[in-house]
Coordinates of C-alpha atoms in Angstrom, one line a residue:
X363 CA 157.6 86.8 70.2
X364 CA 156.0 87.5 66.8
X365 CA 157.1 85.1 64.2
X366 CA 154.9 86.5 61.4
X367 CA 154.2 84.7 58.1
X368 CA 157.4 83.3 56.6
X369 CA 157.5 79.7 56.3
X370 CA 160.7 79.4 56.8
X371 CA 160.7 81.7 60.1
X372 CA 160.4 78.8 62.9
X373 CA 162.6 80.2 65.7
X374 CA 162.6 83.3 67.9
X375 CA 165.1 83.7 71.1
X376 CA 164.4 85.3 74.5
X377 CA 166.7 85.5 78.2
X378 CA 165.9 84.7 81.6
X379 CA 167.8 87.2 84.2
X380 CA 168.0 86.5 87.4
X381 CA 168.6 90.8 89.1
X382 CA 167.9 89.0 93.0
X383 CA 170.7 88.1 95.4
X384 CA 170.3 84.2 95.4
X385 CA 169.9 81.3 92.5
X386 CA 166.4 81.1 91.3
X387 CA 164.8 78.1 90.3
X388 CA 162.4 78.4 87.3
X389 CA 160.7 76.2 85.1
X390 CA 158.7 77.0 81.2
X391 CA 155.3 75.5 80.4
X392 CA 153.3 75.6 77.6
X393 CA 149.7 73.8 75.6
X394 CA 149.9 75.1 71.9
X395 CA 151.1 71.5 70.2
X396 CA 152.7 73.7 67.6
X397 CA 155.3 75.2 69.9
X398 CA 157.6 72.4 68.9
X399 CA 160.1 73.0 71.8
X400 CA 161.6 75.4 73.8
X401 CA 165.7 74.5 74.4
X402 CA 165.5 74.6 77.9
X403 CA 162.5 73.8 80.3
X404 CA 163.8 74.3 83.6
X405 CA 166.9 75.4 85.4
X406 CA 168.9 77.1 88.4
X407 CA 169.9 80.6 87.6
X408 CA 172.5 81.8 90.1
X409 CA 172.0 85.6 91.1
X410 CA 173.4 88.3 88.1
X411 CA 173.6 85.0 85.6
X412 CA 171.3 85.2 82.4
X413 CA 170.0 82.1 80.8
X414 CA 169.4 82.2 76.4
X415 CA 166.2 80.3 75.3
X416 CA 165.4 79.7 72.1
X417 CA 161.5 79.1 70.9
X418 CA 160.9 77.0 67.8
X419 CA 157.5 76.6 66.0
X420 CA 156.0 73.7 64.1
X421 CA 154.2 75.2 61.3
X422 CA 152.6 72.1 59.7
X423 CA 150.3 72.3 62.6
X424 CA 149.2 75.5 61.6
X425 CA 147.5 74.6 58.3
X426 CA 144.5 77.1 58.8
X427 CA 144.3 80.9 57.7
X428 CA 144.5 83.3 60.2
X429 CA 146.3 84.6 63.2
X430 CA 148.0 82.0 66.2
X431 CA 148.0 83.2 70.0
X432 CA 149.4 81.2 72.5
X433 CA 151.5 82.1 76.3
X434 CA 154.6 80.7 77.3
X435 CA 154.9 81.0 81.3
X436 CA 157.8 81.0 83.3
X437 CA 157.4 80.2 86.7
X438 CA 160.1 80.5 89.2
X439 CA 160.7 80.5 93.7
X440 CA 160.5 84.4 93.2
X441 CA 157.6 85.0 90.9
X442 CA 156.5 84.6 87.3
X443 CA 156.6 85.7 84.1
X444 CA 154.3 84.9 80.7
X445 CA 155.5 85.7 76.9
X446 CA 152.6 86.0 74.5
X447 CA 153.9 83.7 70.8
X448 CA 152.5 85.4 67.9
X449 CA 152.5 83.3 64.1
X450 CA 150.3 83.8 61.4
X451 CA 149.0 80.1 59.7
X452 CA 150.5 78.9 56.5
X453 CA 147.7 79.4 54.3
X454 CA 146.7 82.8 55.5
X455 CA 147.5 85.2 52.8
X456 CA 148.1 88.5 53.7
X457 CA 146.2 91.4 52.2
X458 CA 148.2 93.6 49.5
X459 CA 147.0 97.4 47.9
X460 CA 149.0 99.7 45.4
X461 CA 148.9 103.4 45.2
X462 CA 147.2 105.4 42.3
X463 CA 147.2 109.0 41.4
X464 CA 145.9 111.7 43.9
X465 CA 143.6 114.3 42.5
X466 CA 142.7 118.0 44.1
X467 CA 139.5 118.3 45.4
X468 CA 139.3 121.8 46.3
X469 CA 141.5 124.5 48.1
X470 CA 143.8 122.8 50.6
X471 CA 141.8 119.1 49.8
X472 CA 143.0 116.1 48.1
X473 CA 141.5 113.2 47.0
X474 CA 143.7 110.1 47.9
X475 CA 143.1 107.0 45.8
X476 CA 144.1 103.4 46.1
X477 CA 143.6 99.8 44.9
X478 CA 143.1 96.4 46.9
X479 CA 145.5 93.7 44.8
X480 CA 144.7 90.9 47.4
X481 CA 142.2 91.2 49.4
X482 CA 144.0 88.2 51.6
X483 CA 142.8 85.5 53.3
X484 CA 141.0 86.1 55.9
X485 CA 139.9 89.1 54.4
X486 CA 141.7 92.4 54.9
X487 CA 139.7 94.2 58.2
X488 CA 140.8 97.8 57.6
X489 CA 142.6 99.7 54.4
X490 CA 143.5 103.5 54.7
X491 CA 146.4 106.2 54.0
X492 CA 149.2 107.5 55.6
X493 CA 150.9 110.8 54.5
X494 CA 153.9 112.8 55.9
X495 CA 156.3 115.7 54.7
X496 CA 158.8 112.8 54.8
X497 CA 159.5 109.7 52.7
X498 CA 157.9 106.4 53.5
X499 CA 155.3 107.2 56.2
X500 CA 154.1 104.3 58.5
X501 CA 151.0 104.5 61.3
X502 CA 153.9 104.9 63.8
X503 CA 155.4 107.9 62.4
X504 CA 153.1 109.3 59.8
X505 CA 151.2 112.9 60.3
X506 CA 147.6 111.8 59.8
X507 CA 146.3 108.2 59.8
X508 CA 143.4 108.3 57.5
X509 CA 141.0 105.2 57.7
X510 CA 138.7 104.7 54.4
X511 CA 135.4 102.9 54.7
X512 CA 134.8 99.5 54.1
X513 CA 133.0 98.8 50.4
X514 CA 132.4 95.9 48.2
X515 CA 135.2 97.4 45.0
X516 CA 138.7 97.1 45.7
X517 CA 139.0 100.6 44.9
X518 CA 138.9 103.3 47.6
X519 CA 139.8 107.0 48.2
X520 CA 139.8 109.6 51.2
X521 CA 139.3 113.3 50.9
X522 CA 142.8 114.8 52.7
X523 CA 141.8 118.6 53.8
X524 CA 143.8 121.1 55.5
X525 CA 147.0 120.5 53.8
X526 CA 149.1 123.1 53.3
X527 CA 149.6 125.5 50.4
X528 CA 153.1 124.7 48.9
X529 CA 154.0 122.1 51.1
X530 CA 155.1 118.7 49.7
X531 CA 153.7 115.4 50.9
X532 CA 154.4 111.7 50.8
X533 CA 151.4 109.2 50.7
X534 CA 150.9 105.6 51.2
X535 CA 148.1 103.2 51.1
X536 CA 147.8 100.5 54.3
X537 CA 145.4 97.7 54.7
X538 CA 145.4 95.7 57.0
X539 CA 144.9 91.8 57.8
X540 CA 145.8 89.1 60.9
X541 CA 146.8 92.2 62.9
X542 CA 149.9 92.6 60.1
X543 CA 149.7 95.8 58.3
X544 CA 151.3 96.0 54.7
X545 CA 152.2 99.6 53.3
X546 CA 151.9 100.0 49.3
X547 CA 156.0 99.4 47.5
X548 CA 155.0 102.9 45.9
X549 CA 154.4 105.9 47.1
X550 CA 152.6 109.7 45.3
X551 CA 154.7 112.7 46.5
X552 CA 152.9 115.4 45.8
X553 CA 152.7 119.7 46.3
X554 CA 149.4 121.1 47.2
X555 CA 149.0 123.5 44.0
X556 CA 145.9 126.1 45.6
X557 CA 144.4 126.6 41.9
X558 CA 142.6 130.1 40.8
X559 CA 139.0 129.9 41.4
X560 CA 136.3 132.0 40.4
X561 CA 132.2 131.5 40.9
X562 CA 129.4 132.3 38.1
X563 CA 125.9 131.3 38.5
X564 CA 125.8 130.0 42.0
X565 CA 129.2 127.1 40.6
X566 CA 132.8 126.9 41.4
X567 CA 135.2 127.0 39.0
X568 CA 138.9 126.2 38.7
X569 CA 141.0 127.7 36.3
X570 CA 144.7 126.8 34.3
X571 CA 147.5 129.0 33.9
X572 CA 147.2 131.1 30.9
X573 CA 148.3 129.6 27.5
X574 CA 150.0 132.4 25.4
X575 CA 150.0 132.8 21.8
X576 CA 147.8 130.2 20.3
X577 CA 145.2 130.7 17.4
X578 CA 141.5 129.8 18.3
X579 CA 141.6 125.9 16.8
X580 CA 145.1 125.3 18.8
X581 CA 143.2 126.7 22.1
X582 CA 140.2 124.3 21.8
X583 CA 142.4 121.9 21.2
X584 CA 144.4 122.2 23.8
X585 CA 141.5 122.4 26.5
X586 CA 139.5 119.7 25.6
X587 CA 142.5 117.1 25.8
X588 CA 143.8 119.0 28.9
X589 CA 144.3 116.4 31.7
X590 CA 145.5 118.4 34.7
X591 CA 146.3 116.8 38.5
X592 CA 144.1 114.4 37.6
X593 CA 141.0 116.1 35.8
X594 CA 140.2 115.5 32.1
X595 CA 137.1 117.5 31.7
X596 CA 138.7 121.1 31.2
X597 CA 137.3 123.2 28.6
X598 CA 137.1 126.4 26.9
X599 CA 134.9 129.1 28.5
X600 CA 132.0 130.6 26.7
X601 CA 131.1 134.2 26.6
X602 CA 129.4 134.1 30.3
X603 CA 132.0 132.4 31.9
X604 CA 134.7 134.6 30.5
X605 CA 133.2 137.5 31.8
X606 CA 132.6 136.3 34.8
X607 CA 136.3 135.6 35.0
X608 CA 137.3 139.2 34.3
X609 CA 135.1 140.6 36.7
X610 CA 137.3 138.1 39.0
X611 CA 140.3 139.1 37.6
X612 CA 142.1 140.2 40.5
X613 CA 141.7 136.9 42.8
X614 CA 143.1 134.8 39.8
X615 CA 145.8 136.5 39.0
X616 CA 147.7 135.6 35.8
X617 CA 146.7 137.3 32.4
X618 CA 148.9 138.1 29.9
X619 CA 148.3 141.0 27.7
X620 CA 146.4 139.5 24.3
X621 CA 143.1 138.7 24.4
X622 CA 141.2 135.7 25.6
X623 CA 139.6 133.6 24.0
X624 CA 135.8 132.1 24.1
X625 CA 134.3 128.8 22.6
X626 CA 132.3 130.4 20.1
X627 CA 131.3 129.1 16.9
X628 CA 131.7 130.4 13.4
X629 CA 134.9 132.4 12.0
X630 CA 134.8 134.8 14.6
X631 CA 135.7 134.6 18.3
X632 CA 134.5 136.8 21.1
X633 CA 137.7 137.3 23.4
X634 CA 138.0 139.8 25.9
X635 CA 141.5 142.2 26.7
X636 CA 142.5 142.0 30.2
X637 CA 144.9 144.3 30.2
X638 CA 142.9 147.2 28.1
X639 CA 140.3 147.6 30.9
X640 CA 137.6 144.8 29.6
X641 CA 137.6 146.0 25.9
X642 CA 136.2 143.4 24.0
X643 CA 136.3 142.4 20.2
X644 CA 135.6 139.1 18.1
X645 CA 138.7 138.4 16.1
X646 CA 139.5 135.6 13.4
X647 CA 140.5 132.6 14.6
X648 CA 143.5 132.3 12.9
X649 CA 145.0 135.1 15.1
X650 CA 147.3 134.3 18.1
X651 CA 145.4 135.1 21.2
X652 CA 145.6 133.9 24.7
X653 CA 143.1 131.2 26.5
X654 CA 142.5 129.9 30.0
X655 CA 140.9 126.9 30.2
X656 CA 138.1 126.3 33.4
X657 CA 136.5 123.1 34.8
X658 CA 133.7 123.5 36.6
X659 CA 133.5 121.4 40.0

């Protein structure tokens, strides 16, 4: 009988059957002084019959933080039974966390975040994730259970890999105190988005769909402020890096037919046509080209 945290939660019930073919005599002891009574101690049961007994708790005896074990027994003419009682001690406060934004991390990875509101009292002993293709995931029904290591912040994270391409998940943050686990209210729902990669000098990097039709100032602009599933440190490629990515071309997929452009300085650009087998040219940045912007991870 698990009579959790609530206060006001002071009574559970439970039954006594009696499956033999003659009246059984049984009686119910206890020690725990904050059992404050059980409604029936002892009785005759006649054979088939079921008896109701209901457990109350005294929780002004349970003034300390943390978790309360204690066995009821019930012993009979034909045997015996025990009933662990579960409560949790009025000033124990139980350990709360929140989700925050998840963030790729590579190909078929993502990086799970969460924060510890209450650490609770006694202290929280484990906090982790949960994540499922359906809403709400718990331990009990989740797809992975994903523990996070211990640390002095209240901020923690997980690396998630081998999700699936296109696939949509639900994740929530656990932690977990007294033996009760609490789930975060919120929840990230999120699709696994497999971005265009390419590598140039020995780094991987990732790259955004194209932007069409912009002059050079709009493209810069646009790439430095660029905050994308969770990364704020896109940019503008530079002469290298844009070659690189048309030697690449194929794998990332995604070019219109203008040029791209580079992060050049001066009034002219260097960009690169795509579609007109690699010509090159440097152009006035006034003109509408196109731009991809990179981070490198």
């Amino acid at each position: 009988l698990d009579f959790g945290a609530q206060k006001s939660d002071i009574s559970r019930s439970f039954n006594i059957f009696n499956d033999g073919e003659s009246s059984l005599e049984w009686e119910i002891t206890y020690t725990a002084d904050w059992i404050k009574s059980v409604s029936k101690t002892s009785g005759i049961l006649r054979a088939g019959a079921t008896q109701a007994l209901v457990v109350t708790i005294d929780r002004e005896k349970m003034l300390e933080s943390g978790k309360y074990t204690t066995t009821i027994h019930i012993v009979s003419n034909n045997g015996s039974k025990s009933i662990q009682i579960l409560a949790i001690g009025a000033n124990t406060v139980l350990s709360t966390v929140r989700m925050l934004d998840v963030q790729p991390q590579g190909p078929n990875s993502m990086v799970f975040n969460a924060e510890i509101m209450n650490v609770g009292n006694p202290k929280y002993v484990e906090c982790g994730f949960v994540y499922s293709t359906k809403s709400k995931p718990t331990i009990d029904n989740c797809m992975r259970q994903l523990l996070a290591p211990m640390s002095d912040t209240n901020i923690y994270s997980y690396v998630a890999n081998g999700l699936e391409k296109g696939q949509t998940y639900y994740v929530r943050a656990y932690i977990i105190n007294v033996d009760q686990i609490s789930y975060s209210n919120n929840e990230v729902e999120f699709t696994v988005i497999d971005l265009p990669t390419f590598e140039y000098a020995g780094a991987l990097y990732y790259v955004y769909p194209s932007i069409d039709n912009v002059d050079w100032y709009q493209a810069f602009a646009v790439c430095d402020g660029l905050t994308y599933y969770g990364y704020d440190d896109w940019y503008m490629p530079n002469y290298n890096e844009l070659n690189a990515m048309y030697a690449q071309r194929d794998s990332i997929g995604g070019f219109g037919n203008d040029p791209y452009w580079t992060n050049v300085d001066g009034d002219m650009a260097y960009c690169i046509h795509f579609s007109w087998s690699g010509g090159t040219g440097n152009y006035e940045k006034s003109r509408e080209n196109n731009v991809r912007c990179i981070r490198k991870n």
